[in-house]
Short mmCIF file of C-alpha atoms in Angstrom, two decimals:
data_model
loop_
_atom_site.label_atom_id
_atom_site.label_comp_id
_atom_site.label_asym_id
_atom_site.label_seq_id
_atom_site.Cartn_x
_atom_site.Cartn_y
_atom_site.Cartn_z
CA MET A 1236 -20.69 10.49 -14.89
CA LEU A 1237 -21.77 7.19 -13.29
CA LEU A 1238 -18.42 5.54 -14.10
CA ARG A 1239 -16.53 8.68 -12.52
CA GLU A 1240 -18.43 8.43 -9.34
CA LEU A 1241 -17.97 4.80 -8.93
CA THR A 1242 -14.15 5.07 -9.57
CA THR A 1243 -13.71 8.07 -7.20
CA ALA A 1244 -15.63 6.12 -4.33
CA ALA A 1245 -13.64 2.93 -4.66
CA VAL A 1246 -10.29 4.69 -4.63
CA LEU A 1247 -11.32 6.85 -1.65
CA LEU A 1248 -12.42 3.95 0.18
CA LEU A 1249 -9.47 1.99 -0.41
CA LEU A 1250 -6.93 4.91 0.57
CA CYS A 1251 -8.82 5.27 3.75
CA ALA A 1252 -8.55 1.72 4.76
CA GLN A 1253 -4.92 1.89 3.87
CA SER A 1254 -4.26 4.95 5.89
CA LEU A 1255 -6.03 3.84 8.93
CA ARG A 1256 -4.61 0.36 8.76
CA VAL A 1257 -1.11 1.89 8.90
CA SER A 1258 -2.01 3.83 11.99
CA ALA A 1259 -2.69 0.89 13.97
CA LEU A 1260 -0.38 0.47 17.07
CA PRO A 1261 2.15 -2.32 17.05
CA ALA A 1262 0.58 -4.83 19.29
CA ALA A 1263 1.52 -8.52 18.31
CA SER A 1264 -1.33 -10.55 16.51
CA THR A 1265 -0.93 -13.18 19.21
CA TYR A 1266 0.51 -12.75 22.62
CA GLU A 1267 0.67 -14.95 25.55
CA PHE A 1268 1.07 -13.64 29.18
CA ILE A 1269 0.23 -14.73 32.79
CA ALA A 1270 -2.54 -13.21 34.73
CA TYR A 1271 -3.36 -13.33 38.45
CA ARG A 1272 -6.96 -14.11 39.54
CA MET A 1273 -8.82 -12.28 42.04
CA GLN A 1274 -8.78 -13.62 45.56
CA GLN A 1275 -11.30 -16.27 46.11
CA TYR A 1276 -12.18 -17.86 49.61
CA ASN A 1277 -14.88 -18.66 52.07
CA LEU A 1278 -14.52 -17.33 55.68
CA ALA A 1279 -16.98 -17.32 58.42
CA GLN A 1280 -19.64 -18.86 56.09
CA GLN A 1281 -19.27 -15.81 53.76
CA LYS A 1282 -17.94 -16.19 50.27
CA HIS A 1283 -15.60 -13.62 49.05
CA GLY A 1284 -14.03 -12.80 45.52
CA CYS A 1285 -14.63 -14.02 42.08
CA ARG A 1286 -15.78 -17.50 41.45
CA GLY A 1287 -14.92 -17.63 37.75
CA ALA A 1288 -11.80 -18.26 35.63
CA ILE A 1289 -12.53 -18.86 32.10
CA VAL A 1290 -12.86 -16.05 29.72
CA VAL A 1291 -13.58 -16.17 25.93
CA ALA A 1292 -14.28 -12.49 25.19
CA GLU A 1293 -13.40 -9.35 23.03
CA ALA A 1294 -11.45 -6.79 24.81
CA ARG A 1295 -13.12 -3.47 25.50
CA SER A 1296 -12.50 -0.11 27.25
CA ALA A 1297 -14.28 0.69 30.34
CA ASP A 1298 -15.52 4.00 28.52
CA GLU A 1299 -17.60 1.84 26.02
CA PRO A 1300 -21.34 2.07 26.62
CA VAL A 1301 -21.94 -1.39 26.09
CA LEU A 1302 -19.85 -4.05 28.12
CA THR A 1303 -22.15 -7.08 27.80
CA ARG A 1304 -20.05 -10.33 27.21
CA ARG A 1305 -17.01 -8.29 26.79
CA CYS A 1306 -13.50 -8.32 28.74
CA VAL A 1307 -13.18 -4.88 30.25
CA ILE A 1308 -9.61 -3.71 30.05
CA MET A 1309 -8.66 -1.03 32.85
CA LYS A 1310 -5.60 0.65 34.05
CA VAL A 1311 -5.43 1.22 37.89
CA SER A 1312 -6.95 4.67 37.34
CA ASP A 1313 -9.84 3.35 35.47
CA PHE A 1314 -10.68 0.81 38.35
CA THR A 1315 -13.48 2.44 40.62
CA THR A 1316 -16.29 0.88 42.54
CA GLU A 1317 -18.66 2.61 39.99
CA LYS A 1318 -17.24 1.19 36.94
CA TYR A 1319 -16.79 -2.13 38.69
CA LEU A 1320 -20.40 -2.50 39.64
CA GLU A 1321 -21.47 -1.20 36.18
CA ALA A 1322 -19.55 -4.03 34.68
CA GLN A 1323 -21.22 -6.53 36.98
CA ARG A 1324 -24.78 -4.85 36.03
CA GLN A 1325 -24.09 -5.23 32.37
CA HIS A 1326 -22.92 -8.81 32.80
CA ALA A 1327 -19.41 -8.23 31.41
CA ALA A 1328 -17.33 -11.51 30.67
CA ALA A 1329 -14.41 -10.31 32.77
CA ILE A 1330 -12.34 -7.36 34.07
CA MET A 1331 -8.66 -7.31 33.40
CA ILE A 1332 -6.56 -4.68 35.25
CA LEU A 1333 -3.15 -3.67 34.13
CA LEU A 1334 -0.85 -3.04 37.05
CA PRO A 1335 1.93 -0.53 36.59
CA LYS A 1336 5.58 -1.55 37.14
CA ASN A 1337 6.45 1.38 38.97
CA THR A 1338 3.52 1.89 41.51
CA SER A 1339 5.59 4.94 43.17
CA ALA A 1340 4.60 6.98 40.03
CA VAL A 1341 0.94 6.33 40.65
CA PRO A 1342 -0.63 9.69 42.05
CA ASP A 1343 -1.73 9.30 45.67
CA ASP A 1344 -5.51 10.19 44.96
CA VAL A 1345 -5.48 7.37 42.32
CA VAL A 1346 -3.92 4.97 44.78
CA GLN A 1347 -6.41 5.71 47.57
CA SER A 1348 -9.32 5.43 45.18
CA PHE A 1349 -7.99 2.04 43.90
CA MET A 1350 -7.42 0.69 47.47
CA ALA A 1351 -11.21 1.83 48.34
CA SER A 1352 -12.38 0.06 45.40
CA GLU A 1353 -10.29 -3.03 45.99
CA ARG A 1354 -11.69 -3.44 49.27
CA GLU A 1355 -15.32 -3.08 48.14
CA ALA A 1356 -14.72 -5.72 45.39
CA LEU A 1357 -13.40 -8.23 47.93
CA LEU A 1358 -16.25 -7.74 50.35
CA LYS A 1359 -18.76 -9.87 48.22
CA GLU A 1360 -18.49 -12.82 45.83
CA THR A 1361 -19.07 -12.23 42.06
CA LEU A 1362 -19.14 -14.86 39.18
CA MET A 1363 -17.37 -12.51 36.79
CA PRO A 1364 -13.76 -13.25 36.39
CA VAL A 1365 -11.28 -10.48 37.64
CA TYR A 1366 -7.74 -10.71 36.54
CA VAL A 1367 -4.58 -8.43 37.35
CA VAL A 1368 -1.61 -8.42 35.14
CA PRO A 1369 1.42 -6.44 35.21
CA GLU A 1370 1.87 -3.83 32.52
CA ASP A 1371 4.18 -4.56 29.47
CA GLU A 1372 4.58 -2.86 26.10
CA GLN A 1373 2.20 -5.42 24.19
CA LEU A 1374 -0.54 -4.90 26.84
CA LEU A 1375 -0.29 -0.97 26.81
CA CYS A 1376 -0.51 -1.11 23.13
CA MET A 1377 -3.71 -3.10 23.29
CA TYR A 1378 -5.20 -0.86 25.94
CA GLU A 1379 -4.50 2.21 23.85
CA GLU A 1380 -6.21 0.52 20.67
CA VAL A 1381 -9.32 -0.19 22.84
CA LYS A 1382 -9.32 3.27 24.21
CA GLN A 1383 -9.01 4.94 20.83
CA ALA A 1384 -12.10 2.60 19.66
CA ALA A 1385 -14.03 3.84 22.60
CA ALA A 1386 -13.34 7.46 21.84
CA THR A 1387 -14.87 7.21 18.43
CA HIS A 1388 -18.27 7.11 20.05
CA ALA A 1389 -18.00 10.99 20.26
CA SER A 1390 -17.88 11.10 16.56
CA SER A 1391 -20.84 11.04 14.07
CA ILE A 1392 -22.43 7.88 13.44
CA LEU A 1393 -20.84 7.76 9.68
CA VAL A 1394 -17.50 8.18 11.01
CA ARG A 1395 -18.00 5.37 13.66
CA VAL A 1396 -19.65 2.95 11.09
CA LEU A 1397 -16.82 3.73 8.65
CA ARG A 1398 -14.10 3.07 11.16
CA SER A 1399 -15.87 -0.09 12.63
CA MET A 1400 -16.00 -1.55 9.22
CA VAL A 1401 -12.52 -0.60 7.97
CA THR A 1402 -10.20 -0.25 10.71
CA ALA A 1403 -11.67 -1.60 13.75
CA THR A 1404 -9.14 -4.26 15.05
CA GLY A 1405 -10.33 -6.49 18.00
CA PHE A 1406 -8.43 -8.31 20.69
CA GLN A 1407 -9.94 -11.52 21.62
CA ILE A 1408 -8.95 -12.58 25.36
CA LEU A 1409 -8.72 -16.18 26.04
CA VAL A 1410 -8.42 -17.99 29.30
CA SER A 1411 -9.23 -21.59 29.04
CA SER A 1412 -9.14 -24.27 31.78
CA THR A 1413 -9.56 -27.88 31.37
CA SER A 1414 -10.50 -28.53 35.00
CA PRO A 1415 -12.96 -26.67 37.34
CA ILE A 1416 -11.89 -24.62 40.16
CA LYS A 1417 -11.25 -26.69 43.40
CA PRO A 1418 -11.41 -25.82 46.97
CA ILE A 1419 -8.16 -25.95 49.12
CA THR A 1420 -8.50 -26.75 52.64
CA ASN A 1421 -5.33 -28.28 53.63
CA ASN A 1422 -3.56 -24.84 54.19
CA THR A 1423 -1.42 -24.82 57.29
CA ILE A 1424 -0.71 -21.55 59.38
CA VAL A 1425 2.55 -21.11 61.27
CA ALA A 1426 2.82 -19.04 64.42
CA LEU A 1427 6.35 -18.28 65.88
CA GLU A 1428 6.92 -17.40 69.55
CA GLY A 1429 10.04 -16.64 71.56
CA MET A 1430 10.83 -14.78 74.93
CA LEU A 1431 13.32 -13.03 76.91
CA PRO A 1432 13.12 -14.04 80.41
CA GLY A 1433 13.24 -11.31 83.23
CA ALA A 1434 15.34 -10.98 86.26
CA GLY A 1435 13.26 -12.62 89.11
CA ASP A 1436 10.39 -15.02 89.67
CA ASP A 1437 6.52 -14.69 88.96
CA LEU A 1438 7.29 -11.71 86.72
CA PRO A 1439 4.55 -10.07 84.68
CA THR A 1440 4.72 -10.86 80.96
CA ILE A 1441 4.74 -8.25 78.13
CA VAL A 1442 3.60 -9.75 74.70
CA ILE A 1443 4.81 -7.93 71.64
CA THR A 1444 3.00 -9.49 68.46
CA ALA A 1445 2.40 -8.92 64.77
CA HIS A 1446 0.99 -10.78 61.79
CA TYR A 1447 3.35 -11.30 58.90
CA ASP A 1448 0.98 -12.27 56.02
CA SER A 1449 -0.12 -10.04 53.30
CA TYR A 1450 -3.63 -9.53 51.56
CA GLY A 1451 -4.85 -7.82 48.20
CA LEU A 1452 -7.13 -8.20 45.15
CA ALA A 1453 -4.62 -11.08 43.79
CA PRO A 1454 -2.66 -13.08 46.16
CA TRP A 1455 0.36 -13.40 43.87
CA LEU A 1456 0.82 -9.74 43.64
CA SER A 1457 0.11 -8.85 47.38
CA HIS A 1458 3.37 -7.68 49.04
CA GLY A 1459 2.04 -5.95 52.13
CA ALA A 1460 4.85 -3.44 52.70
CA ASP A 1461 3.05 -1.11 55.29
CA SER A 1462 0.50 -3.84 56.13
CA ASN A 1463 2.04 -5.50 57.79
CA GLY A 1464 5.72 -5.56 56.70
CA SER A 1465 6.39 -2.69 58.89
CA GLY A 1466 4.96 -4.29 62.01
CA VAL A 1467 7.15 -7.47 61.46
CA ALA A 1468 10.31 -5.25 60.94
CA ILE A 1469 9.74 -3.16 64.01
CA LEU A 1470 9.16 -6.40 66.07
CA LEU A 1471 12.36 -7.97 64.69
CA GLU A 1472 14.43 -4.84 65.58
CA LEU A 1473 12.86 -4.68 69.08
CA ALA A 1474 13.79 -8.33 69.59
CA ARG A 1475 17.46 -7.52 68.63
CA LEU A 1476 17.71 -4.38 70.95
CA PHE A 1477 16.06 -5.96 74.00
CA HIS A 1478 18.10 -8.94 73.48
CA LYS A 1479 21.28 -6.72 74.21
CA LEU A 1480 19.65 -5.35 77.39
CA TYR A 1481 18.42 -8.77 78.66
CA SER A 1482 22.14 -10.16 77.84
CA SER A 1483 23.50 -8.46 80.96
CA PRO A 1484 21.95 -9.24 84.42
CA SER A 1485 22.52 -5.51 85.27
CA THR A 1486 20.39 -4.18 82.52
CA ARG A 1487 17.62 -7.10 82.60
CA PRO A 1488 14.34 -5.55 83.73
CA PRO A 1489 11.85 -7.53 85.82
CA TYR A 1490 9.53 -8.34 83.01
CA HIS A 1491 9.35 -11.38 80.76
CA LEU A 1492 9.24 -10.04 77.07
CA MET A 1493 7.54 -12.47 74.71
CA PHE A 1494 7.60 -11.91 70.92
CA SER A 1495 4.97 -13.56 68.56
CA LEU A 1496 4.68 -13.53 64.71
CA THR A 1497 1.30 -15.31 63.47
CA GLY A 1498 -0.20 -15.93 60.25
CA GLY A 1499 -3.68 -15.55 59.04
CA GLY A 1500 -3.71 -11.93 60.04
CA LYS A 1501 -5.88 -10.84 56.99
CA TYR A 1502 -8.35 -13.67 57.72
CA ASN A 1503 -9.87 -12.78 61.06
CA PHE A 1504 -6.25 -13.19 62.57
CA LEU A 1505 -6.75 -16.95 62.49
CA GLY A 1506 -3.13 -17.68 63.53
CA THR A 1507 -3.52 -15.52 66.55
CA LYS A 1508 -6.87 -17.26 67.41
CA LYS A 1509 -5.20 -20.69 67.11
CA TRP A 1510 -1.99 -19.77 68.97
CA LEU A 1511 -4.16 -18.46 71.96
CA GLU A 1512 -6.22 -21.69 71.94
CA ASP A 1513 -2.96 -23.84 71.93
CA ASN A 1514 -1.48 -21.81 74.65
CA LEU A 1515 -4.37 -21.27 76.85
CA GLU A 1516 -6.29 -24.65 76.53
CA HIS A 1517 -3.63 -27.21 75.54
CA ALA A 1518 -0.30 -26.23 76.79
CA GLU A 1519 0.52 -27.37 80.40
CA SER A 1520 2.75 -24.55 81.01
CA SER A 1521 2.63 -21.18 79.16
CA LEU A 1522 3.36 -17.52 80.17
CA LEU A 1523 -0.08 -16.64 79.01
CA HIS A 1524 -1.26 -18.58 81.84
CA ASP A 1525 0.27 -16.42 84.41
CA ASN A 1526 0.30 -12.49 84.85
CA VAL A 1527 0.14 -10.83 81.46
CA ALA A 1528 0.82 -7.20 82.02
CA PHE A 1529 -0.43 -6.35 78.41
CA VAL A 1530 -0.30 -7.30 74.76
CA LEU A 1531 1.08 -4.61 72.21
CA CYS A 1532 -0.01 -5.69 68.50
CA LEU A 1533 2.05 -3.80 65.87
CA ASP A 1534 -0.02 -3.08 62.66
CA THR A 1535 0.90 -0.78 59.90
CA LEU A 1536 3.49 1.54 61.10
CA ALA A 1537 5.44 2.85 58.08
CA ASN A 1538 3.65 6.23 57.41
CA GLY A 1539 1.85 8.92 58.74
CA ASP A 1540 2.20 11.68 61.65
CA GLU A 1541 -0.47 9.77 63.61
CA LEU A 1542 -0.39 6.82 66.09
CA TYR A 1543 -3.58 5.33 67.30
CA MET A 1544 -3.87 3.14 70.23
CA HIS A 1545 -6.94 0.77 69.41
CA VAL A 1546 -8.34 -0.60 72.40
CA SER A 1547 -11.56 -2.59 73.18
CA ARG A 1548 -11.98 -0.99 76.64
CA PRO A 1549 -10.18 2.06 78.03
CA PRO A 1550 -7.28 1.04 80.59
CA LYS A 1551 -8.04 1.63 84.02
CA PRO A 1552 -5.67 3.75 86.22
CA GLU A 1553 -2.83 2.06 88.00
CA THR A 1554 -2.73 -0.93 85.55
CA HIS A 1555 0.28 -1.99 83.48
CA MET A 1556 -1.34 -0.98 80.19
CA HIS A 1557 -2.37 2.51 81.51
CA SER A 1558 1.26 2.96 82.79
CA PHE A 1559 2.78 2.01 79.54
CA ILE A 1560 0.37 4.33 77.62
CA GLN A 1561 1.33 7.20 79.96
CA GLN A 1562 5.04 6.43 78.88
CA LEU A 1563 4.01 6.51 75.24
CA GLU A 1564 2.46 9.91 75.66
CA LYS A 1565 5.59 11.25 77.38
CA VAL A 1566 7.83 10.13 74.78
CA VAL A 1567 5.67 11.66 71.88
CA SER A 1568 5.31 14.88 73.55
CA SER A 1569 8.79 15.34 74.54
CA ARG A 1570 10.73 13.92 71.59
CA PHE A 1571 8.02 13.87 68.66
CA PRO A 1572 5.52 16.71 69.51
CA TRP A 1573 4.33 16.78 65.93
CA VAL A 1574 3.10 13.20 66.12
CA LYS A 1575 -0.55 13.07 66.84
CA LEU A 1576 -1.18 10.30 69.53
CA GLY A 1577 -4.74 9.37 70.10
CA MET A 1578 -7.03 6.35 71.48
CA VAL A 1579 -9.74 4.69 69.48
CA HIS A 1580 -12.12 2.87 71.67
CA LYS A 1581 -14.13 0.14 69.82
CA LYS A 1582 -16.08 -2.45 71.71
CA ILE A 1583 -15.92 -6.10 70.51
CA ASN A 1584 -19.20 -7.06 69.11
CA LEU A 1585 -19.78 -10.63 69.81
CA GLY A 1586 -22.47 -10.72 67.17
CA GLU A 1587 -19.79 -10.30 64.49
CA SER A 1588 -17.92 -13.24 63.11
CA THR A 1589 -14.74 -11.43 62.51
CA VAL A 1590 -12.75 -9.01 64.40
CA ALA A 1591 -11.22 -5.72 63.35
CA TRP A 1592 -7.85 -5.91 65.13
CA GLU A 1593 -5.44 -8.38 66.69
CA HIS A 1594 -5.71 -7.36 70.06
CA GLU A 1595 -9.55 -8.37 70.16
CA HIS A 1596 -8.74 -12.07 70.14
CA TYR A 1597 -6.78 -11.35 73.42
CA GLY A 1598 -9.64 -9.13 74.74
CA LEU A 1599 -12.07 -12.01 74.18
CA ARG A 1600 -9.75 -14.09 76.50
CA ARG A 1601 -9.64 -11.19 79.00
CA ILE A 1602 -6.12 -10.40 78.30
CA PRO A 1603 -5.50 -6.80 78.16
CA GLY A 1604 -3.86 -5.43 74.88
CA PHE A 1605 -4.23 -2.76 72.29
CA THR A 1606 -3.12 -2.43 68.51
CA LEU A 1607 -0.67 0.58 67.67
CA SER A 1608 -1.08 1.89 64.14
CA HIS A 1609 -0.90 4.99 62.13
CA LEU A 1610 -4.47 4.06 60.86
CA GLU A 1611 -7.62 5.21 62.69
CA ASP A 1612 -9.97 3.32 60.51
CA PRO A 1613 -9.77 -0.47 60.51
CA LYS A 1614 -11.40 -0.64 57.29
CA SER A 1615 -8.62 1.39 55.48
CA GLY A 1616 -7.78 0.23 52.03
CA VAL A 1617 -4.05 0.26 52.96
CA ARG A 1618 -4.60 -2.84 54.94
CA GLY A 1619 -5.29 -5.07 51.94
CA SER A 1620 -4.07 -3.92 48.70
CA ILE A 1621 -1.80 -4.79 45.88
CA LEU A 1622 -0.59 -1.19 45.87
CA ASP A 1623 0.80 -1.60 49.23
CA THR A 1624 4.34 -1.82 47.98
CA MET A 1625 7.58 -0.21 49.12
CA SER A 1626 6.42 3.15 47.65
CA GLN A 1627 4.12 3.14 50.63
CA VAL A 1628 6.95 2.99 53.22
CA ASP A 1629 8.33 6.21 54.60
CA PHE A 1630 11.55 4.89 56.49
CA ARG A 1631 12.03 7.79 58.61
CA LYS A 1632 8.58 7.32 60.03
CA LEU A 1633 9.03 3.73 60.30
CA LYS A 1634 12.10 4.22 62.14
CA ARG A 1635 10.63 6.98 64.39
CA ASN A 1636 7.62 4.73 65.29
CA GLY A 1637 9.92 2.08 66.32
CA VAL A 1638 11.98 4.39 68.56
CA ILE A 1639 8.74 5.53 70.19
CA ILE A 1640 7.84 1.93 71.14
CA ALA A 1641 11.14 0.79 72.26
CA GLU A 1642 11.87 4.06 74.42
CA SER A 1643 8.30 3.67 75.91
CA LEU A 1644 8.69 -0.01 76.77
CA ALA A 1645 12.31 0.79 78.23
CA ARG A 1646 10.88 3.74 80.38
CA TYR A 1647 8.01 1.49 81.42
CA MET A 1648 10.10 -1.51 82.44
CA PHE A 1649 13.03 0.27 83.97
CA ASN A 1650 10.65 3.02 85.79
CA LEU A 1651 12.52 5.86 84.50
CA SER A 1652 9.67 8.28 85.08
CA ASP A 1653 11.68 9.66 88.07
CA LYS A 1654 15.15 9.65 86.39
CA GLY A 1655 14.34 12.38 83.91
CA SER A 1656 12.60 13.30 80.65
CA PRO A 1657 12.54 11.26 77.55
CA LYS A 1658 14.65 13.84 76.14
CA GLU A 1659 17.38 13.59 78.90
CA ILE A 1660 17.32 9.87 79.19
CA GLN A 1661 17.48 8.00 75.71
CA VAL A 1662 18.14 4.10 76.12
CA PHE A 1663 18.28 3.53 72.44
CA LYS A 1664 21.07 5.64 70.95
CA GLY A 1665 24.62 4.99 69.58
CA GLN A 1666 25.18 1.30 69.29
CA MET A 1667 21.67 0.69 70.59
CA ASP A 1668 19.90 2.69 68.02
CA PHE A 1669 17.59 1.35 65.54
CA GLN A 1670 19.70 0.57 62.31
CA ASP A 1671 18.51 2.17 59.06
CA THR A 1672 20.33 -0.36 57.04
CA ARG A 1673 18.66 -3.36 59.01
CA LEU A 1674 15.15 -2.06 58.80
CA SER A 1675 15.64 -1.48 54.94
CA SER A 1676 17.00 -4.99 54.48
CA LEU A 1677 14.25 -6.47 56.70
CA MET A 1678 11.73 -4.48 54.47
CA SER A 1679 13.16 -5.51 51.35
CA PHE A 1680 13.32 -9.04 52.36
CA LEU A 1681 9.70 -8.94 53.47
CA THR A 1682 8.35 -7.48 50.30
CA THR A 1683 10.49 -9.40 47.62
CA ILE A 1684 7.84 -12.10 47.53
CA PRO A 1685 4.06 -11.92 48.10
CA ARG A 1686 3.19 -13.12 51.57
CA ALA A 1687 -0.44 -14.19 50.98
CA ILE A 1688 -1.17 -17.00 53.40
CA GLN A 1689 -2.30 -19.28 50.39
CA LEU A 1690 1.16 -19.35 49.18
CA LEU A 1691 3.39 -19.45 52.43
CA ASP A 1692 2.97 -23.28 52.78
CA LYS A 1693 3.02 -24.27 49.13
CA GLU A 1694 5.83 -22.45 47.16
CA PRO A 1695 9.65 -23.05 48.11
CA LYS A 1696 10.40 -19.33 48.42
CA HIS A 1697 7.45 -18.59 50.53
CA ILE A 1698 8.40 -21.56 52.76
CA LEU A 1699 11.82 -20.08 53.15
CA LEU A 1700 10.39 -16.74 54.21
CA VAL A 1701 8.78 -18.20 57.43
CA SER A 1702 11.96 -20.33 58.15
CA THR A 1703 14.11 -17.11 57.94
CA LEU A 1704 11.72 -15.42 60.39
CA GLU A 1705 12.10 -18.56 62.72
CA GLN A 1706 16.02 -18.26 62.27
CA GLU A 1707 15.82 -14.58 63.30
CA PHE A 1708 13.73 -15.56 66.48
CA ARG A 1709 16.38 -18.09 67.49
CA ARG A 1710 19.14 -15.67 66.76
CA TYR A 1711 17.83 -13.12 69.49
CA LEU A 1712 15.44 -14.97 71.64
CA ARG A 1713 15.10 -18.03 74.00
CA GLN A 1714 12.52 -20.78 74.20
CA VAL A 1715 11.53 -20.35 70.43
CA HIS A 1716 8.67 -22.48 69.32
CA ARG A 1717 6.97 -23.12 65.79
CA HIS A 1718 3.32 -23.86 65.90
CA THR A 1719 1.79 -25.24 62.98
CA PHE A 1720 -2.00 -25.27 62.84
CA ARG A 1721 -3.74 -27.51 60.33
CA GLN A 1722 -7.39 -27.27 59.50
CA ASP A 1723 -10.00 -29.68 59.93
CA LYS A 1724 -11.04 -30.74 56.47
CA ARG A 1725 -14.60 -31.50 57.38
CA ASP A 1726 -15.19 -28.05 58.80
CA PRO A 1727 -12.29 -25.62 57.76
CA ASP A 1728 -12.19 -22.17 59.28
CA ILE A 1729 -11.22 -20.85 55.88
CA THR A 1730 -11.29 -22.36 52.29
CA PHE A 1731 -9.25 -21.07 49.58
CA PHE A 1732 -9.45 -22.14 45.81
CA ASP A 1733 -6.97 -22.88 43.15
CA GLN A 1734 -6.04 -21.61 39.65
CA MET A 1735 -5.12 -18.24 40.98
CA ASN A 1736 -2.41 -17.63 38.06
CA GLN A 1737 -3.43 -18.44 34.68
CA PRO A 1738 -1.96 -18.16 31.28
CA VAL A 1739 -3.82 -15.95 28.86
CA MET A 1740 -3.77 -15.76 25.24
CA MET A 1741 -4.43 -12.38 23.23
CA TYR A 1742 -5.47 -12.39 19.71
CA ARG A 1743 -5.85 -9.77 17.25
CA VAL A 1744 -8.91 -10.12 15.09
CA LYS A 1745 -10.99 -8.30 12.84
CA PRO A 1746 -14.77 -7.86 13.20
CA ALA A 1747 -17.27 -9.67 10.96
CA ALA A 1748 -18.16 -6.12 9.60
CA PHE A 1749 -14.64 -5.83 7.97
CA ASP A 1750 -15.29 -9.07 5.92
CA LEU A 1751 -18.52 -7.58 4.75
CA PHE A 1752 -16.96 -4.28 3.68
CA LEU A 1753 -14.05 -5.96 1.96
CA GLY A 1754 -16.35 -8.13 0.07
CA GLY A 1755 -18.47 -4.91 -0.94
CA CYS A 1756 -15.21 -3.25 -2.16
CA ILE A 1757 -14.06 -6.27 -4.26
CA ALA A 1758 -17.70 -6.70 -5.74
CA ALA A 1759 -17.65 -2.77 -6.55
CA TYR A 1760 -14.18 -3.14 -8.13
CA LEU A 1761 -15.31 -6.09 -10.19
CA GLY A 1762 -18.38 -4.30 -11.26
CA ILE A 1763 -16.45 -1.31 -12.48
CA VAL A 1764 -14.08 -3.50 -14.51
CA TYR A 1765 -17.10 -5.45 -15.91
CA TYR A 1766 -18.66 -2.29 -16.82
CA ALA A 1767 -15.66 -1.01 -18.63
CA ILE A 1768 -15.33 -4.20 -20.67
CA GLU A 1769 -18.97 -4.30 -21.83
CA ASN A 1770 -19.01 -0.87 -22.66
CA PHE A 1771 -15.54 -0.45 -24.06
CA GLY A 1772 -16.26 1.54 -27.02
CA TYR A 1773 -18.24 3.98 -24.92
CA VAL A 1774 -15.65 4.22 -22.17
CA TYR A 1775 -12.86 4.66 -24.93
CA SER A 1776 -14.65 7.50 -26.62
CA LYS A 1777 -15.36 9.13 -23.55
CA LEU A 1778 -11.51 8.90 -22.42
CA LYS A 1779 -10.36 10.06 -25.89
CA ALA A 1780 -12.80 13.01 -25.77
CA LEU A 1781 -11.51 13.88 -22.48
CA VAL A 1782 -7.68 13.92 -23.55
CA LYS A 1783 -8.65 16.08 -26.46
CA TYR A 1784 -10.36 18.59 -24.26
CA LYS A 1785 -7.35 18.81 -21.97
CA ARG A 1786 -4.88 19.32 -24.79
CA HIS A 1787 -6.90 22.37 -26.01
#
């Protein structure tokens, strides 16, 4: 009886181990890939992002109850503020987020949740390394295996122990570095300006500006389609269209039209701040010294059926800005009545170290201006997310918003209020219309590579991007200037850090309990063999009796 029980137990354990081993997913035993570290920077004496880079830990699902000293593997749908804070609370070794290749397939509610969590994670610093890596087959297999391992916690204790000892295949994540993370204070920020001179002397100046850099959880994955590729694309198309009007003396309005593209928009609009200082404090002659009618800042305009005018103070009647806003309202109500046009008034808080919108830097200089955006809340996650890709762009709405701005500017500058309604008089139509192909090409060009400010003066492709924007300015504008601002190394406005993309090794490993279980199985097998040899006569007689019994 004892022999039969021992034999049955050993066979069952071995068959169980074999069957479960075969069911494992085909992830490679060793796999190397590139992961992108979460932002790390200091701005206005505040530290943001993750301060760590080294990871030596076993991979675990976010569903596991214990995450201490584990590398938590998440998909975009798993990454929430609650799970991020829980990983911090349990002192997880790291978080690794798998970014889908096709972000357009991600449900909108998941996108909005991720963007909100992304923003919350970047508000403060953390010592826990956070990495983002594009999905591939091997990483998805690893994710499914750690997910299945977490699911066994709903099973009985016996099943969990058995599976842990026999089949549990762990994945060790290794990110090693031979040097510590170093600060980078030699970043340069480039601002571009150009103008179209009006017909006459001592004319008021209208400034149209946008920031061109992007922002997100990981700099190398931040493409910034809506924020603010849309603002840049509309600005460049406005420059092309108004260049045609200004080229003929008969259609040249009595306004100077200045265009500006600035960097550092995601970091307190640092490029705008430096550009204003350069124009107002150091330049002997600048149009900003003269009569500025108003400044129009373009920010996040590729979606939504709302347009919000963000102002630091409501414009007074009879001012240039008030008159232009009236034209905006007329164009929207006449041609696009389904678009909600609203004004959001937010005073500049001098106690805060950062500003919410670009026009606030102009307001601090007592230059009237406002920001036009489809976002009502400046803290919206769309303004800084790695999920802000081309899937977030609605080209019909992008073009519509560009037409609204262009027609309103034309009606204001040419004083067309008494000539007819916006439906009756359309300046930008036919050959003067916004070109769909050009808008699409501009957006594709702007989102092909990440435009994080840390990269724009370091990598060849990124340097070429800014140079291409300058060429666009020189093609349509006059008096084009490129301003390059270098930080004071002793007291930098912003400090970035290196090691933002790291090679990662993933190893398939067995837990220590598996060796113990295997040793037990071998010992049991040897025990059975030893028993059979030592008691060969007894075993032989029992087997012989069993055979005779079955024959009868």
